[in-house]
PDB file of C-alpha atoms in Angstrom:
ATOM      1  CA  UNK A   1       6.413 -11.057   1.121  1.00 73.00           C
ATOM      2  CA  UNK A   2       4.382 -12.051   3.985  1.00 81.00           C
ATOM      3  CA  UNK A   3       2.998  -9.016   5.148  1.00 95.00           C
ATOM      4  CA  UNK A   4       2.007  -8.711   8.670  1.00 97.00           C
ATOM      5  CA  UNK A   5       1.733 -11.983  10.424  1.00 97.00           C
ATOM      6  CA  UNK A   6       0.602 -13.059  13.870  1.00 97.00           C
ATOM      7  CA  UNK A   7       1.323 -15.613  16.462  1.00 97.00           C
ATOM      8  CA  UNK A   8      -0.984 -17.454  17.892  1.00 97.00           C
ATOM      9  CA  UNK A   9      -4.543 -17.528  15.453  1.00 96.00           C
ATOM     10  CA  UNK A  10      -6.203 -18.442  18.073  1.00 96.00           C
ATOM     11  CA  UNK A  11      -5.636 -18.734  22.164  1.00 97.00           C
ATOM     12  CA  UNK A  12      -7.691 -20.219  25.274  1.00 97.00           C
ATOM     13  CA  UNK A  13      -5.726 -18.314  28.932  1.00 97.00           C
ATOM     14  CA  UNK A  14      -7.587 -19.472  32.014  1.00 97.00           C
ATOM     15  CA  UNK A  15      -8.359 -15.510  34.060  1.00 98.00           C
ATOM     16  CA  UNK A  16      -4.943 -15.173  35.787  1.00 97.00           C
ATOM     17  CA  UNK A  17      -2.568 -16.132  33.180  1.00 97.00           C
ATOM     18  CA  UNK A  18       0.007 -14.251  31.162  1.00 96.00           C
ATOM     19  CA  UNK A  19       0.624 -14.315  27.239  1.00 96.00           C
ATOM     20  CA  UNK A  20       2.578 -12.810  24.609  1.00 97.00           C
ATOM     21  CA  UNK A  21       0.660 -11.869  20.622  1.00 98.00           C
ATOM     22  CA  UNK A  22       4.043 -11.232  18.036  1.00 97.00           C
ATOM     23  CA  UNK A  23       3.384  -9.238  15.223  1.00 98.00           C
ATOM     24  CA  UNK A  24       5.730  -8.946  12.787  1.00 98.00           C
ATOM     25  CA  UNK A  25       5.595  -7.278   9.707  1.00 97.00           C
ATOM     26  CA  UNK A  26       8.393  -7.594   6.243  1.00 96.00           C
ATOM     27  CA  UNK A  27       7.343  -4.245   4.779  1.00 95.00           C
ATOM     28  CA  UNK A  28       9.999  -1.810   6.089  1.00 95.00           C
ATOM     29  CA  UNK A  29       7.113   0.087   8.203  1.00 96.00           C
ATOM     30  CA  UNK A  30       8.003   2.607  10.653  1.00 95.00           C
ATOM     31  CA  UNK A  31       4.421   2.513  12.684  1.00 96.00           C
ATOM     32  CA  UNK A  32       3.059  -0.303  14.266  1.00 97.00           C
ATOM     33  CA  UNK A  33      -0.432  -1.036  15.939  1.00 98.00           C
ATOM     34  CA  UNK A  34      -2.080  -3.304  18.163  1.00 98.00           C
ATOM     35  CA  UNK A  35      -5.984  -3.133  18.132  1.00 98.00           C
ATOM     36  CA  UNK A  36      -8.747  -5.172  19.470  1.00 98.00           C
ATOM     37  CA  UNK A  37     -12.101  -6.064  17.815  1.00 97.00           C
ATOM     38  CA  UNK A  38     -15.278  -6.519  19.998  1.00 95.00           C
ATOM     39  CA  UNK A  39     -19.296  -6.822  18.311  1.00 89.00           C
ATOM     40  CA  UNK A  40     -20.945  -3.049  18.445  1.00 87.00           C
ATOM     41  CA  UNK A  41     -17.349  -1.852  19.715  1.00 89.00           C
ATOM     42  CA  UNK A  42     -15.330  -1.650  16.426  1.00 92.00           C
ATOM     43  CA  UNK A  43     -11.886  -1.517  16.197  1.00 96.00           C
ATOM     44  CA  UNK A  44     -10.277   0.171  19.206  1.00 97.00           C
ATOM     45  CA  UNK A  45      -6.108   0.979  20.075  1.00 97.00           C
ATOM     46  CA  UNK A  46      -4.831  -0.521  22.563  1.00 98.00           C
ATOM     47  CA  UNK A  47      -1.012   0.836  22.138  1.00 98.00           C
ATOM     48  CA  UNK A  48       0.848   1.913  19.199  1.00 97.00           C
ATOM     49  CA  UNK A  49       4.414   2.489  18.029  1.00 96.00           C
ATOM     50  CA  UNK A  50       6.269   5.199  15.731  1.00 94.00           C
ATOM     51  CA  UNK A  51       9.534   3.660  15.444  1.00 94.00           C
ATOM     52  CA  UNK A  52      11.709   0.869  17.170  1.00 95.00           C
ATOM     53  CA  UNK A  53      12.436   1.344  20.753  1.00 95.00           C
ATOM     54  CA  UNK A  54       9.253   3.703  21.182  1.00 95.00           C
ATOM     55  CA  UNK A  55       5.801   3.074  22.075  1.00 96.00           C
ATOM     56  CA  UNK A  56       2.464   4.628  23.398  1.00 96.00           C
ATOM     57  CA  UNK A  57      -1.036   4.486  25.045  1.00 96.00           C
ATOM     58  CA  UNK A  58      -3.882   3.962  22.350  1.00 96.00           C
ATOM     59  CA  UNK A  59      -7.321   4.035  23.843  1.00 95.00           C
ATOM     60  CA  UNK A  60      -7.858   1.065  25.892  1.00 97.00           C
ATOM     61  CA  UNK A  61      -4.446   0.364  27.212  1.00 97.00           C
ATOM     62  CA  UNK A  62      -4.822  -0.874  30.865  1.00 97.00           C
ATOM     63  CA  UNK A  63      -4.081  -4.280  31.327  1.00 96.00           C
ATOM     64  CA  UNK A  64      -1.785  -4.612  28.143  1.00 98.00           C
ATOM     65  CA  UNK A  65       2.073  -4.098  27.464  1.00 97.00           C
ATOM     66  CA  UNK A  66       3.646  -3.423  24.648  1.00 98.00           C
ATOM     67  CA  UNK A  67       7.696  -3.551  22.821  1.00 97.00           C
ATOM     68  CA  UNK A  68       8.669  -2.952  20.512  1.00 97.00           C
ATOM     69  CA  UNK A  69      12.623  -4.027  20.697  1.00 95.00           C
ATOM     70  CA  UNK A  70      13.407  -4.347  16.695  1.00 96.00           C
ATOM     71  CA  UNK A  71      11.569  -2.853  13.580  1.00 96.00           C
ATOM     72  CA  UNK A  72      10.053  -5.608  12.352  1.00 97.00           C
ATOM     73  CA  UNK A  73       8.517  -6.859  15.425  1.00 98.00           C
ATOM     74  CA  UNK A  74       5.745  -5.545  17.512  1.00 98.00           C
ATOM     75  CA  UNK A  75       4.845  -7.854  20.848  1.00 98.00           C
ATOM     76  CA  UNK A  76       1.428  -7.256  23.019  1.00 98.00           C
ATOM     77  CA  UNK A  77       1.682  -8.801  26.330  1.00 98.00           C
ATOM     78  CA  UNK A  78      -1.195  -9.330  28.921  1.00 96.00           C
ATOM     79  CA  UNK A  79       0.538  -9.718  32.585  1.00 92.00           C
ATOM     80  CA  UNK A  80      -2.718 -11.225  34.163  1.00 96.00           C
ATOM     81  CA  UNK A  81      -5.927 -12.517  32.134  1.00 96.00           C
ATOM     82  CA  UNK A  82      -9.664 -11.318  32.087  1.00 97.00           C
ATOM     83  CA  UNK A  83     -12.508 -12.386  30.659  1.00 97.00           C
ATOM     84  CA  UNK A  84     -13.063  -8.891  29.873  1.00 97.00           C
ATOM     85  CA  UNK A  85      -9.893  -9.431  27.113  1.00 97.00           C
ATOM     86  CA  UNK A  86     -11.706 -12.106  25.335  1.00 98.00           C
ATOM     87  CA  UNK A  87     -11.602 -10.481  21.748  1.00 97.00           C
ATOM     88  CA  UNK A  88     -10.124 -10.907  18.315  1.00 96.00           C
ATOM     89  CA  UNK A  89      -6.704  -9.068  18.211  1.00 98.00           C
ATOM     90  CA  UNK A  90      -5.430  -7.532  15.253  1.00 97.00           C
ATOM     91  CA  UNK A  91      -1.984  -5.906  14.480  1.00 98.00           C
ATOM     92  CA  UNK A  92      -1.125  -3.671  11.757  1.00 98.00           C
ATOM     93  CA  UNK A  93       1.563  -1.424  10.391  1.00 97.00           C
ATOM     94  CA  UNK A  94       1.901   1.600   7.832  1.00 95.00           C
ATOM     95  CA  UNK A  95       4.215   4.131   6.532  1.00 90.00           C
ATOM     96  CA  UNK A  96       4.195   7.342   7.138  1.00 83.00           C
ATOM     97  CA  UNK A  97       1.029   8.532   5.804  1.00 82.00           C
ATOM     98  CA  UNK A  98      -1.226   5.907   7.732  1.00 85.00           C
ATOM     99  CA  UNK A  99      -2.294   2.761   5.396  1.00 94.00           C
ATOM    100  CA  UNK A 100      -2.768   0.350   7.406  1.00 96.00           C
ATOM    101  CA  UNK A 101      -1.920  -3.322   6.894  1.00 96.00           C
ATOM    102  CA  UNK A 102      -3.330  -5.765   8.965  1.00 97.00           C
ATOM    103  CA  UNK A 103      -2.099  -8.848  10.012  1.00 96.00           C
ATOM    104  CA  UNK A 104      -5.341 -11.974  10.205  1.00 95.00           C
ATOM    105  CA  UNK A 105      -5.581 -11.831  13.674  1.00 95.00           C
ATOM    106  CA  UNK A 106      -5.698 -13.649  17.216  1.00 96.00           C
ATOM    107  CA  UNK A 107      -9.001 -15.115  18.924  1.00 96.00           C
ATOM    108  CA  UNK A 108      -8.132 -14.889  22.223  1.00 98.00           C
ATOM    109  CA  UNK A 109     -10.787 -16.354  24.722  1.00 97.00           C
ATOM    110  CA  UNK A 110     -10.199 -15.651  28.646  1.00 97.00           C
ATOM    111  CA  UNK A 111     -12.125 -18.158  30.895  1.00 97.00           C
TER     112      UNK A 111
ATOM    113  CA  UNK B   1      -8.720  13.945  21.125  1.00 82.00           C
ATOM    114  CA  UNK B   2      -9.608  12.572  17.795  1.00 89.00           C
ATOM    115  CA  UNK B   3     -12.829  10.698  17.488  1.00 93.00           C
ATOM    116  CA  UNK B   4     -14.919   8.942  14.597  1.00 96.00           C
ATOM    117  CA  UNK B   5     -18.826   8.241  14.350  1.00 97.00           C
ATOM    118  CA  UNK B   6     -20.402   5.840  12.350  1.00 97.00           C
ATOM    119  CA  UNK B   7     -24.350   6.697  12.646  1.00 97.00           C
ATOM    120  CA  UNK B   8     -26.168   3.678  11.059  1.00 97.00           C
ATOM    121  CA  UNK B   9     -24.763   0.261  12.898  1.00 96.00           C
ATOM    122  CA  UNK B  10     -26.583  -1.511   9.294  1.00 97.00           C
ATOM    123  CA  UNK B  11     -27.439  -0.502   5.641  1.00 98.00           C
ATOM    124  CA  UNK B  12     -29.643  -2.238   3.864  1.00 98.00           C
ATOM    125  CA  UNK B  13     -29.666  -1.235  -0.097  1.00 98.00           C
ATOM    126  CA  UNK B  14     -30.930  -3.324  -3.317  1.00 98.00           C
ATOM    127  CA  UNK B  15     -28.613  -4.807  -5.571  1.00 98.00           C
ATOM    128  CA  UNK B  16     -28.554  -2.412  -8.278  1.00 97.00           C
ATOM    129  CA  UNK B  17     -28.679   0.886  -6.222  1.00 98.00           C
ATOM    130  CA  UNK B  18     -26.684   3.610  -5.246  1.00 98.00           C
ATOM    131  CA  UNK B  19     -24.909   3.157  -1.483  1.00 98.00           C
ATOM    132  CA  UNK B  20     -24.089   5.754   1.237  1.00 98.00           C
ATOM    133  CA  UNK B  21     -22.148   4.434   4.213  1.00 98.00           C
ATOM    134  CA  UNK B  22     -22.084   7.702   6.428  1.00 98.00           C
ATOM    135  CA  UNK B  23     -19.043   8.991   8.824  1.00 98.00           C
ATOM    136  CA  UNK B  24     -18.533  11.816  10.507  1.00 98.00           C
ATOM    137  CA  UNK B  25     -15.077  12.831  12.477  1.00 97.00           C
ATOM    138  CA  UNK B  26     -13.550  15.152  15.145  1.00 95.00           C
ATOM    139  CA  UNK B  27     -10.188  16.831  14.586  1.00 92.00           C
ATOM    140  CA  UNK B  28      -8.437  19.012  16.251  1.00 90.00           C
ATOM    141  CA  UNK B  29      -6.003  19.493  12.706  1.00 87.00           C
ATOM    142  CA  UNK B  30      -5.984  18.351   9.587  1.00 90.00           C
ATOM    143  CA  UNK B  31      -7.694  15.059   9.459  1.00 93.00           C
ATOM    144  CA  UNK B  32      -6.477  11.829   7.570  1.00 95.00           C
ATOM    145  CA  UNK B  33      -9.360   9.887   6.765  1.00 97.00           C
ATOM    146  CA  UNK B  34      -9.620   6.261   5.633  1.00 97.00           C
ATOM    147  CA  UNK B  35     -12.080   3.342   4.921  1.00 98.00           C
ATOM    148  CA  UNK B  36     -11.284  -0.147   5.388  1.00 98.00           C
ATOM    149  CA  UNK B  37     -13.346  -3.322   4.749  1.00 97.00           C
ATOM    150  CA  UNK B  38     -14.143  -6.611   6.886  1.00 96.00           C
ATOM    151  CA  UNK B  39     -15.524  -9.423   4.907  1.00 92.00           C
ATOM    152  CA  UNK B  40     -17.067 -12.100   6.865  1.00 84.00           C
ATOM    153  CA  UNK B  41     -14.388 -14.578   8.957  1.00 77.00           C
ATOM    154  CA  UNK B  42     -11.275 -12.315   6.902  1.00 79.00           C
ATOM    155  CA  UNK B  43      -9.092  -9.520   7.648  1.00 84.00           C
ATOM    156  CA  UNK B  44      -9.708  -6.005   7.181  1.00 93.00           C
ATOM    157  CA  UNK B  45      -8.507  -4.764   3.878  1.00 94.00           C
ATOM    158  CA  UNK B  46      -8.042  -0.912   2.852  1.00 96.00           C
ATOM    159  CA  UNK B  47     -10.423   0.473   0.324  1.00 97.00           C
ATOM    160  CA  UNK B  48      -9.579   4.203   0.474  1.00 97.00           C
ATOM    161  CA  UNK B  49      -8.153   7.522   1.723  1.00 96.00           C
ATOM    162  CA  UNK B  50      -7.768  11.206   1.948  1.00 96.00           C
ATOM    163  CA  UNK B  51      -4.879  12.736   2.779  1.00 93.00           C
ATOM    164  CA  UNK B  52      -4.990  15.871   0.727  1.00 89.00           C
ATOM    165  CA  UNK B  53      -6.513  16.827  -2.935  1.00 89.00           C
ATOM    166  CA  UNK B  54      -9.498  16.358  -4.650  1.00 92.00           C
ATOM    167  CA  UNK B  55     -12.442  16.024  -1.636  1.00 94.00           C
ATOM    168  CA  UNK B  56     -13.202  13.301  -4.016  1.00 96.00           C
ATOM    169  CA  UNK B  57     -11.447  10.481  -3.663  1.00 97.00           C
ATOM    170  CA  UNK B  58     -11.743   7.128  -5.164  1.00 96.00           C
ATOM    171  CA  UNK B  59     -10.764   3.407  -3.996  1.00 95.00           C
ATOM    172  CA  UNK B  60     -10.772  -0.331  -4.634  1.00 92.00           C
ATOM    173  CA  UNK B  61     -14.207  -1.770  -6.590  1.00 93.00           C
ATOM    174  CA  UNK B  62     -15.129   1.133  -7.307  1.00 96.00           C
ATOM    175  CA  UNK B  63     -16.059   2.989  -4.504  1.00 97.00           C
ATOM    176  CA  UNK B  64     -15.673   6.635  -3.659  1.00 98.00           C
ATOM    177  CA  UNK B  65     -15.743   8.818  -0.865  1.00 98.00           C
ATOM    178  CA  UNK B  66     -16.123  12.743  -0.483  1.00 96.00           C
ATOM    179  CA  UNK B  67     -14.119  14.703   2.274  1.00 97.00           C
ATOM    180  CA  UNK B  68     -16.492  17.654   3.223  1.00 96.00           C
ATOM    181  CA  UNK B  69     -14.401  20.219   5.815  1.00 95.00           C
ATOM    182  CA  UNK B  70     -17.452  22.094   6.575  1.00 95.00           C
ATOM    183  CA  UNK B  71     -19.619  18.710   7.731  1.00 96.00           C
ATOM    184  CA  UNK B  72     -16.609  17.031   8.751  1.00 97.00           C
ATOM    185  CA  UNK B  73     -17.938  14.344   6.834  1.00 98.00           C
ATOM    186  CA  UNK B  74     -16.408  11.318   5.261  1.00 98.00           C
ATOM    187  CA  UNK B  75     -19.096   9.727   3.213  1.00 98.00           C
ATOM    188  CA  UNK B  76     -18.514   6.577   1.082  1.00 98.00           C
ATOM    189  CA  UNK B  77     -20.613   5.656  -1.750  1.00 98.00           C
ATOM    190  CA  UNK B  78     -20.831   3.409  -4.365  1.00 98.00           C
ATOM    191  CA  UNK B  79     -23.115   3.677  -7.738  1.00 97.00           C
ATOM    192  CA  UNK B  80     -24.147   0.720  -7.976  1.00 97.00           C
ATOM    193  CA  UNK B  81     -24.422  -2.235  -5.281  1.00 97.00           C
ATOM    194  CA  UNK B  82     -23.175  -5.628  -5.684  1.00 97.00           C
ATOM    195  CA  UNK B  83     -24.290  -8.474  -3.555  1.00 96.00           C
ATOM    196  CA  UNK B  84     -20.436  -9.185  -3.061  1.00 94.00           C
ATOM    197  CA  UNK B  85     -20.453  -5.452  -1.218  1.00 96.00           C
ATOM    198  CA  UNK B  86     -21.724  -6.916   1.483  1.00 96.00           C
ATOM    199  CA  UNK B  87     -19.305  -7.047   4.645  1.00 97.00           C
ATOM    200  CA  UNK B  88     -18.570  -4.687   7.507  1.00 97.00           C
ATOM    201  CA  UNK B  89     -17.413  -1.279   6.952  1.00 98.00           C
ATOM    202  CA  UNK B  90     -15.078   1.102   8.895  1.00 98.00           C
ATOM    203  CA  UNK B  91     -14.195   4.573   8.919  1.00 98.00           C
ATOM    204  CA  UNK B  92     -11.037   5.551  10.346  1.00 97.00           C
ATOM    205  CA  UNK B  93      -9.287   9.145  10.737  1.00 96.00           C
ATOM    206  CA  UNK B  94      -5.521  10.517  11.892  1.00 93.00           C
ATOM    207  CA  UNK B  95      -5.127  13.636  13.040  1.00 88.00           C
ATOM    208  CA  UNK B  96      -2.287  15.038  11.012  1.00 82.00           C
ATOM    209  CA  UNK B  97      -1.109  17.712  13.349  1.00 79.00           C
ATOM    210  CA  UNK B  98      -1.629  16.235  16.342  1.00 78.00           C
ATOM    211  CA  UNK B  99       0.043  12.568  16.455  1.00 80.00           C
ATOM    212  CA  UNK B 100      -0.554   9.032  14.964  1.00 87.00           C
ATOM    213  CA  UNK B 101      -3.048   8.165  16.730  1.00 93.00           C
ATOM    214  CA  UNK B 102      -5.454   5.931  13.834  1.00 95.00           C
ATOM    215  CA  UNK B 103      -9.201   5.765  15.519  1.00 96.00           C
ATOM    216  CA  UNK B 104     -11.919   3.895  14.122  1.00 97.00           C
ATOM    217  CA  UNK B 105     -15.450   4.092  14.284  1.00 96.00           C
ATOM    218  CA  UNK B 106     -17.807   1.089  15.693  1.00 96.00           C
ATOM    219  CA  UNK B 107     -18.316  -0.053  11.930  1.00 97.00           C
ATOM    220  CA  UNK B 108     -21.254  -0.224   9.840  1.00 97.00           C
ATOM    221  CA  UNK B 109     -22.597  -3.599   8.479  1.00 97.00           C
ATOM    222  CA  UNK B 110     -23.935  -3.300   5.061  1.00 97.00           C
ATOM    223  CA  UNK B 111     -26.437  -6.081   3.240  1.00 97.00           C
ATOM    224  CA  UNK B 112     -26.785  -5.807  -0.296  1.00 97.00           C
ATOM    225  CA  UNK B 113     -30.296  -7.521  -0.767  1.00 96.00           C
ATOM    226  CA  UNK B 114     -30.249  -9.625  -4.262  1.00 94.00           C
TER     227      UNK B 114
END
């Protein structure tokens, strides 16, 4: 089993430009999160998901999209680029009771 | 909404000693409370939880933790330090009757000094 993986590891966007982070995960898990890491900031949600076709606001959602169009899959989009998204990205998924399993992560830098 | 605190941003402790990482929480229900671990450049990895029980619960290399309702506390602890304990540490709670929401707090950094 892989886990929870993520596409890209790492990403340069120049402020302006769009990309999609794809999470997906081989454990069966019904929830599905997308956080962001940033130093003295923690961990913080950005959206989250509770089952396929579904999806909501975390804490910091402006300026991201989610889907989440089959189980297995989780996609974070960012329409237009700032350097005020430059962080490390990290998905993760559970079961019901809330373990989460993270995926390694994205470095995204926004110039 | 639910919310987590993490008071120290570092803990220092000698090898050898007994560790407190301290974390409060705010609930509106029944709080699930977890702690995960970031070693340096890896993932985070899950070291334990509470869900229901014993207040005492106890995780991966041998650390433990002890729900207190009346503090709303959510302290982990650890005997004896190793210098391999060192690495970033987060507290993370649910509330259970609310919605599945899973907020962290801004981590504490702990240095196990050899």
């Amino acid at each position: 089993n892989a886990g929870v993986t993520q596409t890209p590891k790492f990403r340069v966007l120049k402020t302006g430009q769009s990309m999609t982070l794809l999470c997906a995960q081989d454990m069966n898990h019904e929830y599905m999160y997308w956080y962001r890491q940033d130093p003295g900031m923690g961990l913080r949600l950005i959206h989250y998901s509770v089952g396929e076709g579904t999806t909501a606001k975390g804490e910091v959602p402006d300026g991201y999209n989610v889907s989440r169009l089959k189980k297995q899959n989780f996609l974070l989009g960012l329409e237009s680029a700032a350097p005020s998204q430059t962080s490390v990205y990290f998905c993760a998924s559970s079961y019901w009771e809330g373990v989460l399993y993270f995926g390694p992560g994205t470095r995204l830098t926004v110039t | 909404a639910q919310s987590v605190a993490q008071p120290e941003d570092q803990v220092n402790v000698a090898e050898g000693n007994p560790l407190t990482v301290k974390c409060t929480y705010s609930v509106s229900g029944n709080p699930y409370l977890f702690w995960y671990v970031q070693y340096p450049n890896r993932g985070l990895q899950f070291l334990l939880k509470y869900i229901t029980g014993d207040n005492l619960v106890k995780g991966s290399y041998g650390f433990e933790a002890e729900f207190n309702k009346s503090q709303t506390s959510f302290h982990l602890k650890k005997p004896s330090a190793l210098v391999s304990d060192s690495a970033l540490y987060f507290c993370a709670v649910r509330d259970a009757n609310r919605d599945d929401k899973i907020i962290f707090g801004k981590g504490t950094r702990l240095h196990i000094l050899p």
